[in-house]
Short mmCIF file of C-alpha atoms in Angstrom, two decimals:
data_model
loop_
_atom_site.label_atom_id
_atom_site.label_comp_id
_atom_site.label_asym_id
_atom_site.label_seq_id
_atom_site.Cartn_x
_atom_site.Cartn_y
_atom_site.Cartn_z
CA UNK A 13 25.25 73.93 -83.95
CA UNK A 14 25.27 74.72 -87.46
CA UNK A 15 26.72 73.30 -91.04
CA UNK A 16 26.03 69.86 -92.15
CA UNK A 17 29.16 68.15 -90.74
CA UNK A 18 27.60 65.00 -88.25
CA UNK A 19 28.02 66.63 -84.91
CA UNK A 20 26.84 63.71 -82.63
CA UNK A 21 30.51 62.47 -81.55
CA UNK A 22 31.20 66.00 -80.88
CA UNK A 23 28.58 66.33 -78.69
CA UNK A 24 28.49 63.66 -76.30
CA UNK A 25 32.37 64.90 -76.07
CA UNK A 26 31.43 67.99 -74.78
CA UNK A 27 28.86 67.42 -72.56
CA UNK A 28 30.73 64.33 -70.90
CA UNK A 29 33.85 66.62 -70.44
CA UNK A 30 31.98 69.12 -68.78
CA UNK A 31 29.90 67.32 -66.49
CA UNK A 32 32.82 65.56 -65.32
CA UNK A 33 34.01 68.78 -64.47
CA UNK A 34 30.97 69.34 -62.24
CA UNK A 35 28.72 71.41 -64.70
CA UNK A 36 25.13 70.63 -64.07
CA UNK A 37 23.16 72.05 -67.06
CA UNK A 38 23.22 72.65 -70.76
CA UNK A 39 21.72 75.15 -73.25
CA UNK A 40 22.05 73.62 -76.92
CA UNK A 41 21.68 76.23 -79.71
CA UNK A 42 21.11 74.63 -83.03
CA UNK A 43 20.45 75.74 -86.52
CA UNK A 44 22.20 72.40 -88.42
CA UNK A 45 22.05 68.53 -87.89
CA UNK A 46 21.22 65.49 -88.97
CA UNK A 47 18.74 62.92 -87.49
CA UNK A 48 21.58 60.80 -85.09
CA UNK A 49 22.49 63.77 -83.69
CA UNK A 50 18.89 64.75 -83.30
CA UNK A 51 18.44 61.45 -81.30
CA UNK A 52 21.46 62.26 -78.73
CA UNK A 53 20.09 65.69 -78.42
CA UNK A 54 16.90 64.42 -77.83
CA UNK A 55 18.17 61.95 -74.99
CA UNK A 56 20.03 64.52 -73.14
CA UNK A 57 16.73 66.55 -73.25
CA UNK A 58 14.81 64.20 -71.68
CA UNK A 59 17.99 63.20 -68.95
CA UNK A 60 17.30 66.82 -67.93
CA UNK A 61 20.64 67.38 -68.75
CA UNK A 62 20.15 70.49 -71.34
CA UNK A 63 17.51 72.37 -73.19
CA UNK A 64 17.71 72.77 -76.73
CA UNK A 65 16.72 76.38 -78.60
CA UNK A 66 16.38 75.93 -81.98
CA UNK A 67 16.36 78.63 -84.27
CA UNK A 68 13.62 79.19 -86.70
CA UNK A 69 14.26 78.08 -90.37
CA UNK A 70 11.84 80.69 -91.85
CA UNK A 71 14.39 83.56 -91.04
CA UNK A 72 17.02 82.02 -92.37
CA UNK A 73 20.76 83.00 -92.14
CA UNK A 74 23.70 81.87 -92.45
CA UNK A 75 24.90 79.61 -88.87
CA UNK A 76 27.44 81.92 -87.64
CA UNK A 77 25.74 84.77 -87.42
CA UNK A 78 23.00 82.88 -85.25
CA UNK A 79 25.86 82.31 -82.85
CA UNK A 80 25.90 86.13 -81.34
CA UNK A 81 22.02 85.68 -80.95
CA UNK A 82 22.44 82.63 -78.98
CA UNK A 83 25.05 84.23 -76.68
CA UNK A 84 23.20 86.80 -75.71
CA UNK A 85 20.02 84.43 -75.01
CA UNK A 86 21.97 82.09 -73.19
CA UNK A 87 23.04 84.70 -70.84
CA UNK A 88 19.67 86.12 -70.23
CA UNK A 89 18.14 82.58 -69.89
CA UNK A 90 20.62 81.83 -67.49
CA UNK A 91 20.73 84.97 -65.17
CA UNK A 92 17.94 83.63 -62.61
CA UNK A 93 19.27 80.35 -61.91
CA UNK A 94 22.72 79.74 -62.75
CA UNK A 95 25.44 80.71 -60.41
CA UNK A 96 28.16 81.25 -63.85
CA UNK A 97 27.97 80.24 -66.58
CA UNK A 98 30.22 79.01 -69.38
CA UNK A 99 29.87 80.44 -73.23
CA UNK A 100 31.90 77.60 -75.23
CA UNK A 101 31.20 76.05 -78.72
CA UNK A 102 30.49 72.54 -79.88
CA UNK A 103 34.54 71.95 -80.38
CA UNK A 104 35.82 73.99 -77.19
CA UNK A 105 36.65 72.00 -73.89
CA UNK A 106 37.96 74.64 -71.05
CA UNK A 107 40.21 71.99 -69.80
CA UNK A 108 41.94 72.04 -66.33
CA UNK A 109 45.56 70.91 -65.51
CA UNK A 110 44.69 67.90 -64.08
CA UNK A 111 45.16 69.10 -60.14
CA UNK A 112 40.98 70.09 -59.59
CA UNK A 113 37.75 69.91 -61.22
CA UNK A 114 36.75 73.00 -63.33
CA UNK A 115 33.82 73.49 -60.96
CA UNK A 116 35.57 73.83 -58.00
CA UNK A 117 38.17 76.10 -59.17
CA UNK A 118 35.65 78.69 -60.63
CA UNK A 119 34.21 78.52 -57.37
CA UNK A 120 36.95 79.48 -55.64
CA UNK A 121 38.31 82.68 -58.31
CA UNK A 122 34.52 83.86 -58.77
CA UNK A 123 34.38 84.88 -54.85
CA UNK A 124 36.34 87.75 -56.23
CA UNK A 125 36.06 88.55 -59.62
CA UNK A 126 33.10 88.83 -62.42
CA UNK A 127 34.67 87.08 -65.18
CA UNK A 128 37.08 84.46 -65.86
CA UNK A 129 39.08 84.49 -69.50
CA UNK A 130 40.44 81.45 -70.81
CA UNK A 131 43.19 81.25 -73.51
CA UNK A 132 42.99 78.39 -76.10
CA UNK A 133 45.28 75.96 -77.82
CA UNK A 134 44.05 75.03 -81.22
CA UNK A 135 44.26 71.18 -81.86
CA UNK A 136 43.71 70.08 -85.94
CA UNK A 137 40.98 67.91 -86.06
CA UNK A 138 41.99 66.37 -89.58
CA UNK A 139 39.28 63.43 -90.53
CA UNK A 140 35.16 64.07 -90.32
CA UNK A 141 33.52 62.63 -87.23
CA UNK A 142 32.03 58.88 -88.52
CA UNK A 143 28.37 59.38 -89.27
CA UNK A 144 27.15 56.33 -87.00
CA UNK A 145 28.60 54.67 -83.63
CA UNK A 146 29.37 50.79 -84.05
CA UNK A 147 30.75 50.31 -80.59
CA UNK A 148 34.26 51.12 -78.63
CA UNK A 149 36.20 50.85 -81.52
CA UNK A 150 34.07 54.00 -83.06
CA UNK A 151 35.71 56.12 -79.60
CA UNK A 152 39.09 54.26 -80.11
CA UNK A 153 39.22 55.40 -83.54
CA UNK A 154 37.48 58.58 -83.88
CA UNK A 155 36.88 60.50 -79.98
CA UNK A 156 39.17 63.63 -80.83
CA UNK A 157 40.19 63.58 -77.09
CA UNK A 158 42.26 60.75 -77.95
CA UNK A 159 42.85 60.93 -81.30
CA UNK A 160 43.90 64.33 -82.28
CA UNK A 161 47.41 65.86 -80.65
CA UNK A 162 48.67 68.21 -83.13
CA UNK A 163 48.43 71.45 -81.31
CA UNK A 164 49.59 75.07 -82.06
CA UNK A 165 51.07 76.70 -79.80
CA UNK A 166 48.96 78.53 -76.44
CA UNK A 167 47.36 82.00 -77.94
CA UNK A 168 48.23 85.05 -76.14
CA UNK A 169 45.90 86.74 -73.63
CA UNK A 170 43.25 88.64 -76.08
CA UNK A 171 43.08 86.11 -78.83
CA UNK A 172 39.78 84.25 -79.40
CA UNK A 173 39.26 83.69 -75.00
CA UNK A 174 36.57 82.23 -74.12
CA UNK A 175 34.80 82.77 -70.76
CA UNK A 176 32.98 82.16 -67.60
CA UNK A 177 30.89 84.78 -65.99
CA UNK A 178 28.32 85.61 -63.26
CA UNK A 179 25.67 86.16 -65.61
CA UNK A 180 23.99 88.61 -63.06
CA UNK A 181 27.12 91.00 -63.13
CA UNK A 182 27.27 91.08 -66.93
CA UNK A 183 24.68 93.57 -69.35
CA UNK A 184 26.01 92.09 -72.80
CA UNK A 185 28.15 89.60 -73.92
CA UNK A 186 30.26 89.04 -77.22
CA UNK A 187 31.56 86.27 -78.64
CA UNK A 188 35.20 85.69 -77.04
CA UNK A 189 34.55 88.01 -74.27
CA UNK A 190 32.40 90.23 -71.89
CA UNK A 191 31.00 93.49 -74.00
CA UNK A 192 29.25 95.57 -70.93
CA UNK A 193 29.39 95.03 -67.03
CA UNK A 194 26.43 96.27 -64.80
CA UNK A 195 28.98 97.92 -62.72
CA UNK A 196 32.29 99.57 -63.68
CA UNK A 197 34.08 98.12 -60.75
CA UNK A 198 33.57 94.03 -62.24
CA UNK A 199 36.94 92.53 -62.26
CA UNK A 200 38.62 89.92 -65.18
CA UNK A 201 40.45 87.09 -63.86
CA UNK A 202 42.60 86.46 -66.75
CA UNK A 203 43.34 82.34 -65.84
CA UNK A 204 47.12 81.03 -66.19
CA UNK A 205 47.59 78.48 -68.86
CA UNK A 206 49.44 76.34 -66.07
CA UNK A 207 45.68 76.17 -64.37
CA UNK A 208 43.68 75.90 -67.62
CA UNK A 209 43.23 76.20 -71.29
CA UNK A 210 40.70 76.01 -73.61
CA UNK A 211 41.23 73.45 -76.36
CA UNK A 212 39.89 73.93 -79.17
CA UNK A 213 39.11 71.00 -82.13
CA UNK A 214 39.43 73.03 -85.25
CA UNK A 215 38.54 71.06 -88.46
CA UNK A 216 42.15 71.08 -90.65
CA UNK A 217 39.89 73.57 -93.70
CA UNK A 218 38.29 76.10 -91.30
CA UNK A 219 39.35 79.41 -92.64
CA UNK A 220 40.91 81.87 -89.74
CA UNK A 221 38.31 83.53 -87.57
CA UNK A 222 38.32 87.33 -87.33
CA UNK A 223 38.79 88.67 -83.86
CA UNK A 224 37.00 92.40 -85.09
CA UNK A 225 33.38 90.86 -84.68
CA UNK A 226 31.14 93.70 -82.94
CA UNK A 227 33.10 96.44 -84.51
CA UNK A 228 31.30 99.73 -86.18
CA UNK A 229 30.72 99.89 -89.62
CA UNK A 230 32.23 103.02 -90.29
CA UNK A 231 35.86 100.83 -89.40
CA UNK A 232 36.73 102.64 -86.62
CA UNK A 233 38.40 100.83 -83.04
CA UNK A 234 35.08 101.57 -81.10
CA UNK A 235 33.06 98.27 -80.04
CA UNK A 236 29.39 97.94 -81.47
CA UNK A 237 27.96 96.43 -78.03
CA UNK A 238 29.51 98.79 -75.58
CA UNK A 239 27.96 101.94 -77.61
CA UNK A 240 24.64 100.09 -78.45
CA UNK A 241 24.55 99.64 -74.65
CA UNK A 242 25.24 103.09 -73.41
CA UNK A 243 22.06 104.18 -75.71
CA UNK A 244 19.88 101.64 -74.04
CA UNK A 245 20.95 103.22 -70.30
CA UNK A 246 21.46 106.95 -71.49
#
């Protein structure tokens, strides 16, 4: 979590979604908030529902470029107890078709492959989330699950996925997909809109997203992670 937009609506979204979905356990990176959201976090903290990292304030930077640190922490946290795991932001739901829960289904594809990609559908979230709740009418008005339908159109395969992976099969992650396997013979499962999407809530200002995160300096095609990796196991 980072900027200074209240993120508290957002959040019980998110975590509701998914552990209707059968998810049993949350890991809450966050740089940003304000005090109500601080209280929710707080609550699903002591529910045992998540833990929260926070990042230190005396090495500051800006939020987003905290988020690649807290991908790659969440998968080694993660590796020694959870069977997959899923890397999703505060405004991401990886939503099924309605026919089975999202556990189940993972279940079911990960007997076979590594990694599961996910391709989104951006929805334009076009008023703030309301700084306090005041009761049903606060969800009624303002729960972007119900409030928000103006979609774009499904991205193709390769554009800003988001994933779940057995965090025991994968060395390094990046931010939309896996950067190095432990084993060259890991398999992608890229997952069929008709079975599930992701959906994402993008505020109507945020500026477009660059896809080339993790690239070398120097410009050329080769992937940062990958050759930072080989150097590590050479």
């Amino acid at each position: 979590m980072y900027d200074d937009e209240s993120k508290w609506l957002m959040l019980a979204e998110v975590i509701e979604h998914y552990k209707l979905q059968g998810i049993e356990h949350f890991y809450l990176y966050v740089k940003d908030y304000d005090n109500y959201t601080y209280k929710l976090i707080n609550d699903y903290v002591r529910s045992g529902d998540a833990e929260v990292i926070f990042f230190r304030t005396e090495r500051n930077r800006p939020g987003n470029e905290w988020q690649p640190v807290g991908i790659q922490d969440c998968l080694q946290r993660s590796r020694h107890h959870s069977r997959y795991v899923i890397f999703s932001d505060l405004d991401e739901r990886l939503t099924p078709n309605g026919k089975f829960h999202l556990n189940g289904y993972v279940r079911e594809v990960m007997q076979s492959y590594t990694a599961m990609y996910f391709r989104p559908r951006r929805i334009l979230r076009t008023t703030p989330v309301p700084l306090l709740y005041k009761g049903r009418e606060t969800l009624l008005l303002h729960l972007p699950t119900l409030v928000f339908t103006n979609t774009t159109k499904i991205s193709p395969t390769g554009t800003l996925d988001k994933c779940i992976v057995d965090p025991t099969k994968v060395f390094i992650m990046d931010v939309h997909n896996v950067a190095v396997f432990f084993s060259e013979s890991s398999s992608i499962f890229f997952v069929p809109p008709d079975d599930a999407i992701i959906r994402q809530k993008n505020a109507e200002d945020l500026p477009y997203v660059s896809t080339d995160f993790g690239r070398c300096i120097d410009g050329s095609s080769e992937y940062l992670l990958p050759k930072i990796a080989s150097n590590l196991v050479s």
